Amino acid sequence: MQKSQTESRKKDHVELVIAKGAQYTKTTGLERMDFIHNALPEISLDSVDLSCKFLGREMHYPVLITGMTGGYDDAEGINRSLAQAAQKYGLAFGVGSQRAMIENPGLAKTYRVRDVAPDIPIIANIGAFQLKKYSFAQIDSLVSSIEADALAVHLNPLQEVIQAEGDTDFSGVLDAISRTCGKLSVPVIAKETGAGMSQDVAIRLKGAGVKWLDIAGAGGTSWSKVEYLRADSAEGFEDWGIATAESIIQCRGVLPLIASGGIRSGIDGAKTIALGADICGAAYPFIRSLREHTLDAYVEKFLKQMRICAFLCGCKGIKELKMAKMAFR
Ligand SMILES: Cc1cc2nc3c(=O)[nH]c(=O)nc-3n(C[C@H](O)[C@H](O)[C@H](O)COP(=O)(O)O)c2cc1C
């Protein structure tokens, strides 16, 4: 059978990001902040416990592998390997946009990972634009068919406007989100895809009934760069977006936060928690290390870095890490 445009685009995205990087030149802003070192931590490294609860499930670390893929043959193996790693280390896992399985229900299996990740939070994914287009029953089935604990609705106006075949009518999106939040049996997470969220957007999403935000700020994967690699289009938006640190500061206190976008180490991750996030997340480094056969080593280093940050700030757990002080460089 001929591949749909959605299927081949999802494959292009993964392959282009892995081959070319397509990362922002602009940084997350986290590199300008340092934890205040505690020369008298008065705890042992072994006592550091960063476990937490997310979407009603226990996690060993407040870390999410954010949604990337699904909807074409190879995506099944990618999703299963990433979900297996998340289960092994007690993290959360999100699938990529499930639009392809609405268009072709036979592709549902490329998103199903519950059998290899029975205990962790799993997050379904659809574009906000698609919420306008599809029935509630179709959206509901995205969650139930993969036994997800939440639905991430992605907001990606930057990517769509640069993408040659992108959807550029974002009017009515907030209403569609609100209708979905009112009916869905699991919480809705609104997520950006790397250009960040402002306080005003966070407040409007809260008003629509959204329960969590993934601010996905600028400083990591640049979706305008990815789309420039696929086709010629309006240049100049390579570095458009709100840097991750700024976006956390804008949105903290409005809703519980997942902080992603350019998080590349456990030190970055720990800084996002101290800045006001509840969970940190990343996409690119996980898929790249999976492809390089270094996924376990990468995850172990990331988690060890988070624990060391907590130790060096004298923090035994997440509650204390949230209170850790940082200073500008
Ligand atoms: C290969 C790839 C595919 C992605 N596909 C999706 C997607 O389908 N849905 C979505 O919400 N976000 C998608 N994202 C965005 C990520 O979830 C994340 O928000 C963004 O890449 C910023 O994080 P990073 O800098 O750690 O990559 C994708 C990211 C990558 C790298």
Short mmCIF file of C-alpha atoms and ligand atoms in Angstrom, two decimals:
data_model
loop_
_atom_site.label_atom_id
_atom_site.label_comp_id
_atom_site.label_asym_id
_atom_site.label_seq_id
_atom_site.Cartn_x
_atom_site.Cartn_y
_atom_site.Cartn_z
CA MET A 1 0.00 0.00 0.00
CA GLN A 2 1.20 3.52 -0.75
CA LYS A 3 2.47 5.46 2.27
CA SER A 4 0.38 8.50 3.25
CA GLN A 5 1.94 11.96 3.45
CA THR A 6 1.64 11.83 7.27
CA GLU A 7 3.50 8.49 7.46
CA SER A 8 6.41 9.60 5.28
CA ARG A 9 6.64 12.97 7.03
CA LYS A 10 6.99 11.26 10.43
CA LYS A 11 9.82 9.12 9.07
CA ASP A 12 11.52 12.18 7.49
CA HIS A 13 11.38 14.00 10.83
CA VAL A 14 13.11 11.25 12.78
CA GLU A 15 15.76 10.64 10.12
CA LEU A 16 16.49 14.35 9.57
CA VAL A 17 16.76 15.15 13.26
CA ILE A 18 19.10 12.21 13.85
CA ALA A 19 21.25 12.91 10.77
CA LYS A 20 21.41 16.71 10.93
CA GLY A 21 20.69 17.64 14.55
CA ALA A 22 18.53 20.65 13.63
CA GLN A 23 19.13 22.23 17.04
CA TYR A 24 18.60 25.89 17.98
CA THR A 25 21.63 28.16 17.97
CA LYS A 26 19.90 30.03 20.78
CA THR A 27 20.40 28.39 24.19
CA THR A 28 17.92 27.34 26.89
CA GLY A 29 19.20 29.98 29.34
CA LEU A 30 19.82 27.26 31.94
CA GLU A 31 23.57 27.50 31.27
CA ARG A 32 23.51 30.98 32.80
CA MET A 33 22.30 29.60 36.14
CA ASP A 34 24.31 27.65 38.69
CA PHE A 35 23.12 25.86 41.79
CA ILE A 36 24.51 27.40 44.97
CA HIS A 37 26.99 24.75 46.04
CA ASN A 38 26.45 23.37 49.55
CA ALA A 39 29.79 22.48 51.15
CA LEU A 40 27.90 20.98 54.12
CA PRO A 41 25.18 18.87 52.53
CA GLU A 42 24.74 16.71 55.70
CA ILE A 43 23.19 13.85 53.72
CA SER A 44 24.61 10.78 52.01
CA LEU A 45 24.41 10.38 48.25
CA ASP A 46 22.74 7.00 48.82
CA SER A 47 19.86 8.65 50.68
CA VAL A 48 18.91 10.86 47.70
CA ASP A 49 15.51 9.71 46.45
CA LEU A 50 14.01 11.58 43.50
CA SER A 51 10.92 9.42 43.18
CA CYS A 52 7.60 11.17 42.56
CA LYS A 53 4.03 10.61 41.43
CA PHE A 54 2.87 11.66 37.97
CA LEU A 55 -0.56 11.00 36.44
CA GLY A 56 -1.39 8.69 39.32
CA ARG A 57 1.67 6.47 38.87
CA GLU A 58 4.93 6.16 40.80
CA MET A 59 8.16 7.16 39.06
CA HIS A 60 11.76 6.73 40.23
CA TYR A 61 12.80 10.04 38.66
CA PRO A 62 10.84 13.10 37.45
CA VAL A 63 11.87 12.51 33.84
CA LEU A 64 9.72 12.16 30.70
CA ILE A 65 10.82 10.91 27.29
CA THR A 66 8.60 13.27 25.32
CA GLY A 67 6.50 12.25 22.31
CA MET A 68 8.31 11.75 19.03
CA THR A 69 7.09 9.03 16.80
CA GLY A 70 4.69 6.39 15.57
CA GLY A 71 2.75 5.84 12.37
CA TYR A 72 5.29 4.09 10.13
CA ASP A 73 6.92 0.66 10.26
CA ASP A 74 10.23 1.47 12.01
CA ALA A 75 8.49 3.67 14.57
CA GLU A 76 7.13 0.60 16.34
CA GLY A 77 10.64 -0.54 17.31
CA ILE A 78 11.66 2.98 18.34
CA ASN A 79 8.62 3.47 20.59
CA ARG A 80 9.00 0.04 22.16
CA SER A 81 12.73 0.50 22.88
CA LEU A 82 12.23 3.96 24.41
CA ALA A 83 9.26 2.77 26.48
CA GLN A 84 11.22 -0.26 27.68
CA ALA A 85 14.02 2.02 28.88
CA ALA A 86 11.48 4.29 30.60
CA GLN A 87 10.01 1.25 32.38
CA LYS A 88 13.48 -0.02 33.38
CA TYR A 89 14.49 3.28 34.99
CA GLY A 90 11.06 4.36 36.28
CA LEU A 91 10.53 7.32 33.93
CA ALA A 92 7.46 8.41 31.91
CA PHE A 93 7.02 7.99 28.15
CA GLY A 94 5.07 9.78 25.43
CA VAL A 95 4.27 8.55 21.92
CA GLY A 96 4.43 10.88 18.91
CA SER A 97 1.47 12.33 17.06
CA GLN A 98 -1.21 9.68 16.52
CA ARG A 99 -2.68 11.45 13.50
CA ALA A 100 -1.38 8.66 11.22
CA MET A 101 -3.43 6.04 13.07
CA ILE A 102 -6.62 8.07 12.69
CA GLU A 103 -5.94 8.15 8.95
CA ASN A 104 -4.98 4.46 8.92
CA PRO A 105 -6.10 2.43 11.98
CA GLY A 106 -3.76 -0.39 10.92
CA LEU A 107 -0.89 1.76 12.22
CA ALA A 108 -2.17 1.66 15.84
CA LYS A 109 0.34 -1.06 16.67
CA THR A 110 3.26 1.32 16.05
CA TYR A 111 2.19 3.28 19.17
CA ARG A 112 1.30 0.43 21.52
CA VAL A 113 3.85 -0.03 24.30
CA ARG A 114 1.80 -0.84 27.42
CA ASP A 115 2.86 -4.51 27.32
CA VAL A 116 6.55 -3.51 27.70
CA ALA A 117 5.85 -0.57 30.03
CA PRO A 118 3.11 -1.76 32.39
CA ASP A 119 3.82 0.54 35.35
CA ILE A 120 4.86 3.94 34.04
CA PRO A 121 2.85 6.96 32.87
CA ILE A 122 2.22 6.72 29.12
CA ILE A 123 1.05 9.78 27.23
CA ALA A 124 -0.99 9.80 24.00
CA ASN A 125 -0.41 12.63 21.49
CA ILE A 126 -2.32 14.64 18.88
CA GLY A 127 -1.98 18.07 17.30
CA ALA A 128 -4.30 20.84 18.49
CA PHE A 129 -5.24 21.45 14.87
CA GLN A 130 -6.46 17.84 14.55
CA LEU A 131 -8.76 18.31 17.56
CA LYS A 132 -10.81 20.68 15.38
CA LYS A 133 -11.06 18.15 12.61
CA TYR A 134 -11.77 14.80 14.24
CA SER A 135 -14.72 13.57 16.32
CA PHE A 136 -14.49 13.14 20.08
CA ALA A 137 -14.82 9.36 19.62
CA GLN A 138 -11.73 9.36 17.38
CA ILE A 139 -9.72 11.40 19.90
CA ASP A 140 -10.91 9.22 22.80
CA SER A 141 -9.80 6.09 20.95
CA LEU A 142 -6.23 7.46 20.68
CA VAL A 143 -6.02 7.26 24.47
CA SER A 144 -7.86 3.98 25.01
CA SER A 145 -6.13 2.08 22.20
CA ILE A 146 -2.71 2.58 23.80
CA GLU A 147 -3.94 2.53 27.45
CA ALA A 148 -2.54 6.01 28.04
CA ASP A 149 -2.76 7.97 31.30
CA ALA A 150 -3.08 11.39 29.64
CA LEU A 151 -3.41 13.04 26.23
CA ALA A 152 -0.77 15.53 25.13
CA VAL A 153 -2.18 18.07 22.70
CA HIS A 154 0.69 19.65 20.82
CA LEU A 155 0.78 23.29 19.84
CA ASN A 156 3.17 23.74 16.93
CA PRO A 157 2.22 26.90 15.00
CA LEU A 158 5.88 27.63 14.22
CA GLN A 159 6.42 24.24 12.61
CA GLU A 160 3.13 24.32 10.69
CA VAL A 161 3.73 27.79 9.27
CA ILE A 162 7.20 26.83 8.02
CA GLN A 163 6.15 23.38 6.75
CA ALA A 164 5.35 23.46 3.04
CA GLU A 165 2.15 21.41 3.55
CA GLY A 166 1.44 22.81 7.06
CA ASP A 167 -1.95 23.63 8.61
CA THR A 168 -2.00 27.36 9.21
CA ASP A 169 -5.53 28.08 10.45
CA PHE A 170 -5.15 27.96 14.22
CA SER A 171 -8.42 29.79 14.88
CA GLY A 172 -10.78 27.83 17.13
CA VAL A 173 -7.98 25.71 18.59
CA LEU A 174 -8.59 26.83 22.19
CA ASP A 175 -12.30 25.96 21.90
CA ALA A 176 -11.43 22.52 20.56
CA ILE A 177 -9.03 21.98 23.48
CA SER A 178 -11.72 23.09 25.92
CA ARG A 179 -14.31 20.68 24.42
CA THR A 180 -11.82 17.81 24.66
CA CYS A 181 -10.87 18.62 28.26
CA GLY A 182 -14.56 18.66 29.20
CA LYS A 183 -15.20 15.14 27.87
CA LEU A 184 -12.00 13.13 28.08
CA SER A 185 -11.64 10.71 31.00
CA VAL A 186 -7.88 11.38 31.35
CA PRO A 187 -6.09 14.72 31.90
CA VAL A 188 -5.05 16.84 28.93
CA ILE A 189 -1.46 18.10 28.79
CA ALA A 190 -0.86 21.03 26.44
CA LYS A 191 2.62 20.83 24.97
CA GLU A 192 4.66 23.04 22.71
CA THR A 193 7.19 21.36 20.47
CA GLY A 194 10.23 23.55 21.10
CA ALA A 195 9.20 27.19 20.79
CA GLY A 196 8.03 27.66 24.39
CA MET A 197 4.91 28.99 26.11
CA SER A 198 4.22 32.40 27.63
CA GLN A 199 2.27 33.12 30.81
CA ASP A 200 -0.70 34.42 28.84
CA VAL A 201 -0.95 31.16 26.88
CA ALA A 202 -0.60 29.14 30.09
CA ILE A 203 -3.47 31.05 31.71
CA ARG A 204 -5.73 30.57 28.67
CA LEU A 205 -4.95 26.84 28.59
CA LYS A 206 -5.75 26.54 32.29
CA GLY A 207 -9.08 28.25 31.63
CA ALA A 208 -9.80 25.65 28.93
CA GLY A 209 -9.40 22.82 31.45
CA VAL A 210 -5.84 21.71 30.68
CA LYS A 211 -4.22 20.03 33.72
CA TRP A 212 -0.51 20.06 32.83
CA LEU A 213 1.77 22.07 30.56
CA ASP A 214 4.89 20.88 28.77
CA ILE A 215 6.43 24.25 27.99
CA ALA A 216 8.94 22.74 25.47
CA GLY A 217 10.99 25.89 25.20
CA ALA A 218 13.63 27.01 22.72
CA GLY A 219 17.22 25.83 23.02
CA GLY A 220 16.90 22.24 21.78
CA THR A 221 15.34 20.79 18.63
CA SER A 222 14.31 23.58 16.25
CA TRP A 223 11.25 22.66 14.21
CA SER A 224 11.76 25.53 11.80
CA LYS A 225 15.25 24.15 11.07
CA VAL A 226 13.77 20.66 10.55
CA GLU A 227 11.25 22.04 8.07
CA TYR A 228 13.92 24.13 6.27
CA LEU A 229 15.77 20.86 5.70
CA ARG A 230 12.64 19.36 4.08
CA ALA A 231 11.71 22.29 1.81
CA ASP A 232 12.49 25.91 0.98
CA SER A 233 10.27 28.24 2.94
CA ALA A 234 10.27 31.63 4.68
CA GLU A 235 13.74 31.87 6.25
CA GLY A 236 14.65 33.77 9.39
CA PHE A 237 12.76 31.78 12.03
CA GLU A 238 15.57 29.37 12.98
CA ASP A 239 15.85 30.87 16.44
CA TRP A 240 12.22 31.93 17.00
CA GLY A 241 10.80 30.99 20.37
CA ILE A 242 10.89 31.52 24.15
CA ALA A 243 14.00 30.01 25.75
CA THR A 244 13.23 27.12 28.11
CA ALA A 245 14.38 28.89 31.32
CA GLU A 246 12.32 31.99 30.47
CA SER A 247 9.28 29.87 29.62
CA ILE A 248 9.44 28.02 32.96
CA ILE A 249 9.61 31.35 34.80
CA GLN A 250 6.64 32.66 32.78
CA CYS A 251 4.43 29.60 33.37
CA ARG A 252 5.33 28.39 36.88
CA GLY A 253 2.51 28.70 39.36
CA VAL A 254 -0.16 28.63 36.64
CA LEU A 255 -0.34 24.84 36.22
CA PRO A 256 1.95 21.88 37.04
CA LEU A 257 4.85 21.97 34.59
CA ILE A 258 6.86 19.60 32.47
CA ALA A 259 9.99 21.43 31.34
CA SER A 260 11.54 20.32 28.07
CA GLY A 261 13.35 21.85 25.11
CA GLY A 262 17.14 21.50 25.10
CA ILE A 263 17.41 19.47 28.31
CA ARG A 264 20.55 17.49 27.59
CA SER A 265 21.90 16.43 30.98
CA GLY A 266 20.64 15.60 34.43
CA ILE A 267 22.14 18.92 35.53
CA ASP A 268 19.82 20.76 33.10
CA GLY A 269 16.97 18.58 34.36
CA ALA A 270 17.67 19.34 38.02
CA LYS A 271 17.86 23.07 37.24
CA THR A 272 14.38 23.00 35.68
CA ILE A 273 12.98 21.47 38.89
CA ALA A 274 14.67 24.13 41.04
CA LEU A 275 13.29 26.78 38.69
CA GLY A 276 9.68 25.63 39.12
CA ALA A 277 9.02 22.54 36.97
CA ASP A 278 7.62 19.30 38.38
CA ILE A 279 8.96 16.97 35.69
CA CYS A 280 11.76 17.48 33.15
CA GLY A 281 11.62 16.04 29.67
CA ALA A 282 13.60 15.59 26.47
CA ALA A 283 13.23 14.09 23.03
CA TYR A 284 16.30 14.42 20.79
CA PRO A 285 19.00 13.00 23.09
CA PHE A 286 16.96 9.86 23.73
CA ILE A 287 16.27 9.05 20.10
CA ARG A 288 19.84 9.89 19.09
CA SER A 289 21.35 7.66 21.77
CA LEU A 290 18.91 4.89 20.86
CA ARG A 291 20.18 5.06 17.27
CA GLU A 292 23.79 5.09 18.53
CA HIS A 293 23.10 2.07 20.80
CA THR A 294 24.00 4.10 23.89
CA LEU A 295 20.51 4.66 25.33
CA ASP A 296 21.04 2.88 28.67
CA ALA A 297 24.40 4.59 29.24
CA TYR A 298 22.89 7.98 28.41
CA VAL A 299 19.91 7.51 30.74
CA GLU A 300 22.13 6.24 33.58
CA LYS A 301 24.45 9.25 33.25
CA PHE A 302 21.47 11.64 33.17
CA LEU A 303 19.91 10.16 36.32
CA LYS A 304 23.24 10.06 38.15
CA GLN A 305 23.77 13.74 37.34
CA MET A 306 20.36 14.58 38.81
CA ARG A 307 21.20 12.71 42.00
CA ILE A 308 24.60 14.40 42.30
CA CYS A 309 22.99 17.85 41.87
CA ALA A 310 20.55 17.03 44.66
CA PHE A 311 23.40 15.78 46.89
CA LEU A 312 25.56 18.87 46.28
CA CYS A 313 22.63 21.09 47.24
CA GLY A 314 21.88 19.03 50.37
CA CYS A 315 18.51 17.90 48.94
CA LYS A 316 17.18 14.45 49.85
CA GLY A 317 14.18 14.52 47.55
CA ILE A 318 12.13 16.45 45.02
CA LYS A 319 10.51 18.65 47.66
CA GLU A 320 13.93 19.92 48.74
CA LEU A 321 15.25 20.16 45.15
CA LYS A 322 12.34 22.45 44.29
CA MET A 323 13.62 24.82 47.02
CA ALA A 324 17.29 24.67 45.95
CA LYS A 325 18.77 28.08 45.28
CA MET A 326 20.43 29.10 42.04
CA ALA A 327 22.47 32.15 41.07
CA PHE A 328 23.13 33.80 37.71
CA ARG A 329 26.61 33.28 36.36
C1 LIG B 1 12.19 13.26 15.94
C2 LIG B 1 11.21 14.08 16.72
C3 LIG B 1 9.86 13.95 16.46
C4 LIG B 1 8.92 14.67 17.21
N1 LIG B 1 7.56 14.47 17.00
C5 LIG B 1 6.67 15.02 17.87
C6 LIG B 1 5.28 14.67 17.82
O1 LIG B 1 4.86 13.86 17.00
N2 LIG B 1 4.44 15.26 18.71
C7 LIG B 1 4.89 16.16 19.64
O2 LIG B 1 4.09 16.64 20.46
N3 LIG B 1 6.18 16.52 19.69
C8 LIG B 1 7.08 15.96 18.85
N4 LIG B 1 8.41 16.28 18.96
C9 LIG B 1 8.81 17.38 19.88
C10 LIG B 1 9.38 16.88 21.19
O3 LIG B 1 8.43 16.16 21.94
C11 LIG B 1 9.94 18.06 22.03
O4 LIG B 1 8.88 18.88 22.46
C12 LIG B 1 10.94 18.92 21.28
O5 LIG B 1 11.72 18.15 20.38
C13 LIG B 1 11.87 19.65 22.22
O6 LIG B 1 12.63 18.76 22.99
P1 LIG B 1 14.17 18.42 22.66
O7 LIG B 1 14.90 19.71 22.53
O8 LIG B 1 14.62 17.58 23.82
O9 LIG B 1 14.19 17.64 21.37
C14 LIG B 1 9.37 15.56 18.22
C15 LIG B 1 10.74 15.69 18.47
C16 LIG B 1 11.65 14.95 17.76
C17 LIG B 1 13.12 15.11 18.07
#
